[in-house]
Amino acid sequence: MNKKFIYTSLALALSFGAMAQQDKNAMKFSAPVNKDRAYSHLSILASDEYEGRETGKKGAWMAAEYIKKQFQSFGLVGPVKNSKDPYFQKVGLVSYDLTSSGFSINGKALQAYKDFNVPNGTVPVSGLNISANEVVFAGYGISKEGFDELNGLNLEDKVVMIFSAGDPTNPQAATAQSNDRAAMRAAMMARQKALGEIAKRKPKALLIIDLNFDKTPLWMKEAGANGRLMLKNEATAAAIQKSPAYASVTISKSTADEILKSSGTNIDALVKKITETVKPASQVVKANITIKAEKKENEVRAENVLGFLEGSDPKLKNEVLVVTGHYDHIGLVKDPNAKDKVNNGADDDGSGTTGVLLLAEAFSKAKKAGNGPKRSILFMTVCGEEKGLLGSEWYSENPVFAVENTIANLNTDMIGRIGEEYLGKPDSANYVYSIGSYKLSTDLGKLSEKVNDTYTKLKLDYKFDDPKDPQQIYYRSDHYNFAKLGIPVIFYYDGMLEQDYHQPGDEVSKINFSLLAKRAQLIYYTAWELANMPNRPVVDKKDETPPRGRN
């Protein structure tokens, strides 16, 4: 056995033993971690004025300024070098947005959003310029035993036209209610399978007939022109050079009828024929088609906000504990007719951002009183979590403090409400989901439990540590970008995934501030121990669970 490991574990054990008696200094300086201070921060961050804090938009910039000013008022230092503002780490974000799109049939130009829509994701950065003199109609695109609409068709380098949904061999699938999740999931999987079979045949474009196209609000169609936010790094540069398997254009029923004119039929007749006979009606239709689209790269302003507290011990201050929470949310409701237009994100993740501010103030006061932590602490609120953990990924690729000196990450993402599993239970207001504490470090997991037993006595629920967790929560917040680097992590979470999740109803009025403060106290005391204990937590595990997807 490794001697270093024995000595380190012994030191940690002694530290745990000392912790059985509460640290008076830790308790004394925990005062700012309270429900009133939490309310003062969250009522601002999650107000309508901040417009839902969407990354790259005004509300997020306002939130970043607010957080920076709080860090400054506490006396934290901005640690970002070679920056106009040392509290801001500029995150290199770009989007590739459509600037124009065109579609014509037999020389007749159609109107974007009225007759057709070109989704951003199927347009390469170089743009589209497709011409064809025929279209292959393949019904619903289904290829299975007893009903093969692709049988005998040559789709390679062709323009193919199919319906957006439905299965004549299974009428119930077509009438599945939107609130029947199992049915909707099955229909989605069937559709993906059909598209996969078509992709194998290498078409150059897919025309998707949406029978409800005329009923789809304009704002929903226009939203598809904007590209998703991406980090401007080597991975993105390589990804955007890869063209999609095929171009895709959503078209209306009238546009499809225009294409079908030369064949002497129309959509209504084809739907009736296929439905009544339950036989394919695939055919090649003569029509001159042109599809064009252009894209442009747009830089997007976004910042991680960093406040640094230097440690007091000359031997330990080069080691850094990172405390994180994402300050972004999903912004304004796109529907112009919505009564409540702001997704306030009070719990997600105004509550976690508030937790970071509470800890930052508490530790700053301890330092001013001469009881600062031995190790350094980086308090960081990140952007772009809702866009794919982008802010924390950027930090992981461009760390301000060396990865090897980062001892742990404590991440707060939604700590202000009572999740579905605990509603109405006797212990409903005395729990938190603790995620990842044992994934990489036995020491960190044990430390977390000892701190909780000593100070807060919350129920630590490890449900989401299960590798078989269908929601894959472990991979869905910013701690994961630290865990990927082999840094021990704890992710604190309330489990609120149904009530108001990503909805305008996630408002300050629904936050349980006493519970938020108690959870934040657990994080504070855990941070206190990590920042002051003799040795950092040992990484003695490797998480072998592959991520199956994130939000």
Short mmCIF file of N, CA and C in Angstrom, two decimals, residues 103-104 130-138 153-162 198 202-208 246-249 251 259 283-285 287-291:
data_model
loop_
_atom_site.label_atom_id
_atom_site.label_comp_id
_atom_site.label_asym_id
_atom_site.label_seq_id
_atom_site.Cartn_x
_atom_site.Cartn_y
_atom_site.Cartn_z
N PHE A 103 -36.27 28.98 -51.38
CA PHE A 103 -36.81 27.70 -51.86
C PHE A 103 -37.69 28.02 -53.06
N SER A 104 -37.47 27.33 -54.17
CA SER A 104 -38.29 27.57 -55.36
C SER A 104 -38.71 26.25 -55.99
N ILE A 130 -28.66 23.87 -53.51
CA ILE A 130 -29.07 22.56 -54.01
C ILE A 130 -30.05 22.74 -55.15
N SER A 131 -29.85 21.97 -56.20
CA SER A 131 -30.77 21.96 -57.33
C SER A 131 -31.12 20.51 -57.67
N ALA A 132 -32.35 20.28 -58.10
CA ALA A 132 -32.79 18.95 -58.52
C ALA A 132 -33.95 19.10 -59.49
N ASN A 133 -34.12 18.11 -60.38
CA ASN A 133 -35.24 18.16 -61.32
C ASN A 133 -36.29 17.10 -61.02
N GLU A 134 -36.14 16.44 -59.88
CA GLU A 134 -37.16 15.49 -59.45
C GLU A 134 -37.12 15.33 -57.93
N VAL A 135 -38.25 14.91 -57.40
CA VAL A 135 -38.38 14.69 -55.97
C VAL A 135 -38.92 13.29 -55.75
N VAL A 136 -38.32 12.57 -54.82
CA VAL A 136 -38.77 11.22 -54.49
C VAL A 136 -39.72 11.31 -53.30
N PHE A 137 -41.01 11.02 -53.54
CA PHE A 137 -41.98 10.99 -52.44
C PHE A 137 -41.93 9.62 -51.79
N ALA A 138 -41.65 9.58 -50.47
CA ALA A 138 -41.50 8.30 -49.76
C ALA A 138 -42.46 8.19 -48.60
N LEU A 153 -36.44 2.20 -54.02
CA LEU A 153 -36.16 3.60 -54.31
C LEU A 153 -34.67 3.87 -54.26
N ASN A 154 -34.20 4.65 -55.22
CA ASN A 154 -32.82 5.13 -55.19
C ASN A 154 -32.83 6.53 -54.60
N LEU A 155 -32.35 6.67 -53.37
CA LEU A 155 -32.39 7.96 -52.68
C LEU A 155 -31.05 8.68 -52.70
N GLU A 156 -30.01 8.03 -53.16
CA GLU A 156 -28.68 8.64 -53.11
C GLU A 156 -28.62 9.91 -53.95
N ASP A 157 -28.20 10.98 -53.29
CA ASP A 157 -28.04 12.29 -53.91
C ASP A 157 -29.36 12.83 -54.47
N LYS A 158 -30.48 12.39 -53.88
CA LYS A 158 -31.81 12.83 -54.32
C LYS A 158 -32.44 13.75 -53.29
N VAL A 159 -33.45 14.49 -53.75
CA VAL A 159 -34.31 15.25 -52.84
C VAL A 159 -35.49 14.36 -52.50
N VAL A 160 -35.68 14.07 -51.22
CA VAL A 160 -36.70 13.13 -50.76
C VAL A 160 -37.76 13.88 -49.96
N MET A 161 -39.02 13.53 -50.16
CA MET A 161 -40.12 14.20 -49.46
C MET A 161 -40.91 13.18 -48.65
N ILE A 162 -41.07 13.46 -47.34
CA ILE A 162 -41.84 12.57 -46.45
C ILE A 162 -42.69 13.41 -45.50
N ILE A 198 -33.30 6.41 -43.80
CA ILE A 198 -33.19 7.29 -44.97
C ILE A 198 -31.77 7.81 -45.10
N LYS A 202 -28.24 8.06 -48.22
CA LYS A 202 -27.47 9.24 -48.64
C LYS A 202 -28.23 10.22 -49.54
N PRO A 203 -29.40 10.69 -49.10
CA PRO A 203 -30.06 11.75 -49.88
C PRO A 203 -29.31 13.06 -49.71
N LYS A 204 -29.52 14.00 -50.61
CA LYS A 204 -28.86 15.30 -50.43
C LYS A 204 -29.78 16.30 -49.74
N ALA A 205 -31.07 16.04 -49.75
CA ALA A 205 -32.01 16.92 -49.05
C ALA A 205 -33.27 16.17 -48.70
N LEU A 206 -33.89 16.58 -47.60
CA LEU A 206 -35.12 15.98 -47.13
C LEU A 206 -36.16 17.08 -46.98
N LEU A 207 -37.29 16.93 -47.67
CA LEU A 207 -38.41 17.85 -47.53
C LEU A 207 -39.42 17.20 -46.60
N ILE A 208 -39.68 17.85 -45.47
CA ILE A 208 -40.54 17.26 -44.45
C ILE A 208 -41.88 17.99 -44.45
N TYR A 246 -27.58 15.47 -44.49
CA TYR A 246 -28.41 15.98 -45.58
C TYR A 246 -29.05 17.29 -45.14
N ALA A 247 -29.42 18.12 -46.10
CA ALA A 247 -30.17 19.33 -45.80
C ALA A 247 -31.60 18.95 -45.49
N SER A 248 -32.26 19.76 -44.69
CA SER A 248 -33.64 19.48 -44.31
C SER A 248 -34.46 20.76 -44.42
N VAL A 249 -35.62 20.65 -45.05
CA VAL A 249 -36.51 21.79 -45.19
C VAL A 249 -37.90 21.36 -44.78
N ILE A 251 -41.79 21.92 -44.98
CA ILE A 251 -42.66 22.58 -45.95
C ILE A 251 -44.12 22.42 -45.56
N ILE A 259 -45.37 20.76 -55.47
CA ILE A 259 -44.37 19.81 -55.96
C ILE A 259 -45.03 18.64 -56.68
N GLN A 283 -43.25 7.32 -54.94
CA GLN A 283 -43.16 7.62 -56.37
C GLN A 283 -42.15 8.73 -56.60
N VAL A 284 -41.69 8.83 -57.85
CA VAL A 284 -40.80 9.90 -58.26
C VAL A 284 -41.61 10.96 -58.97
N VAL A 285 -41.46 12.21 -58.55
CA VAL A 285 -42.24 13.32 -59.08
C VAL A 285 -41.31 14.28 -59.82
N ALA A 287 -40.15 17.74 -60.82
CA ALA A 287 -40.26 19.12 -60.36
C ALA A 287 -38.86 19.70 -60.22
N ASN A 288 -38.70 20.92 -60.67
CA ASN A 288 -37.41 21.60 -60.53
C ASN A 288 -37.36 22.31 -59.18
N ILE A 289 -36.42 21.86 -58.36
CA ILE A 289 -36.31 22.37 -56.98
C ILE A 289 -34.98 23.07 -56.79
N THR A 290 -35.00 24.22 -56.12
CA THR A 290 -33.75 24.85 -55.67
C THR A 290 -33.90 25.22 -54.19
N ILE A 291 -32.84 24.96 -53.46
CA ILE A 291 -32.79 25.28 -52.03
C ILE A 291 -31.50 26.06 -51.77
#
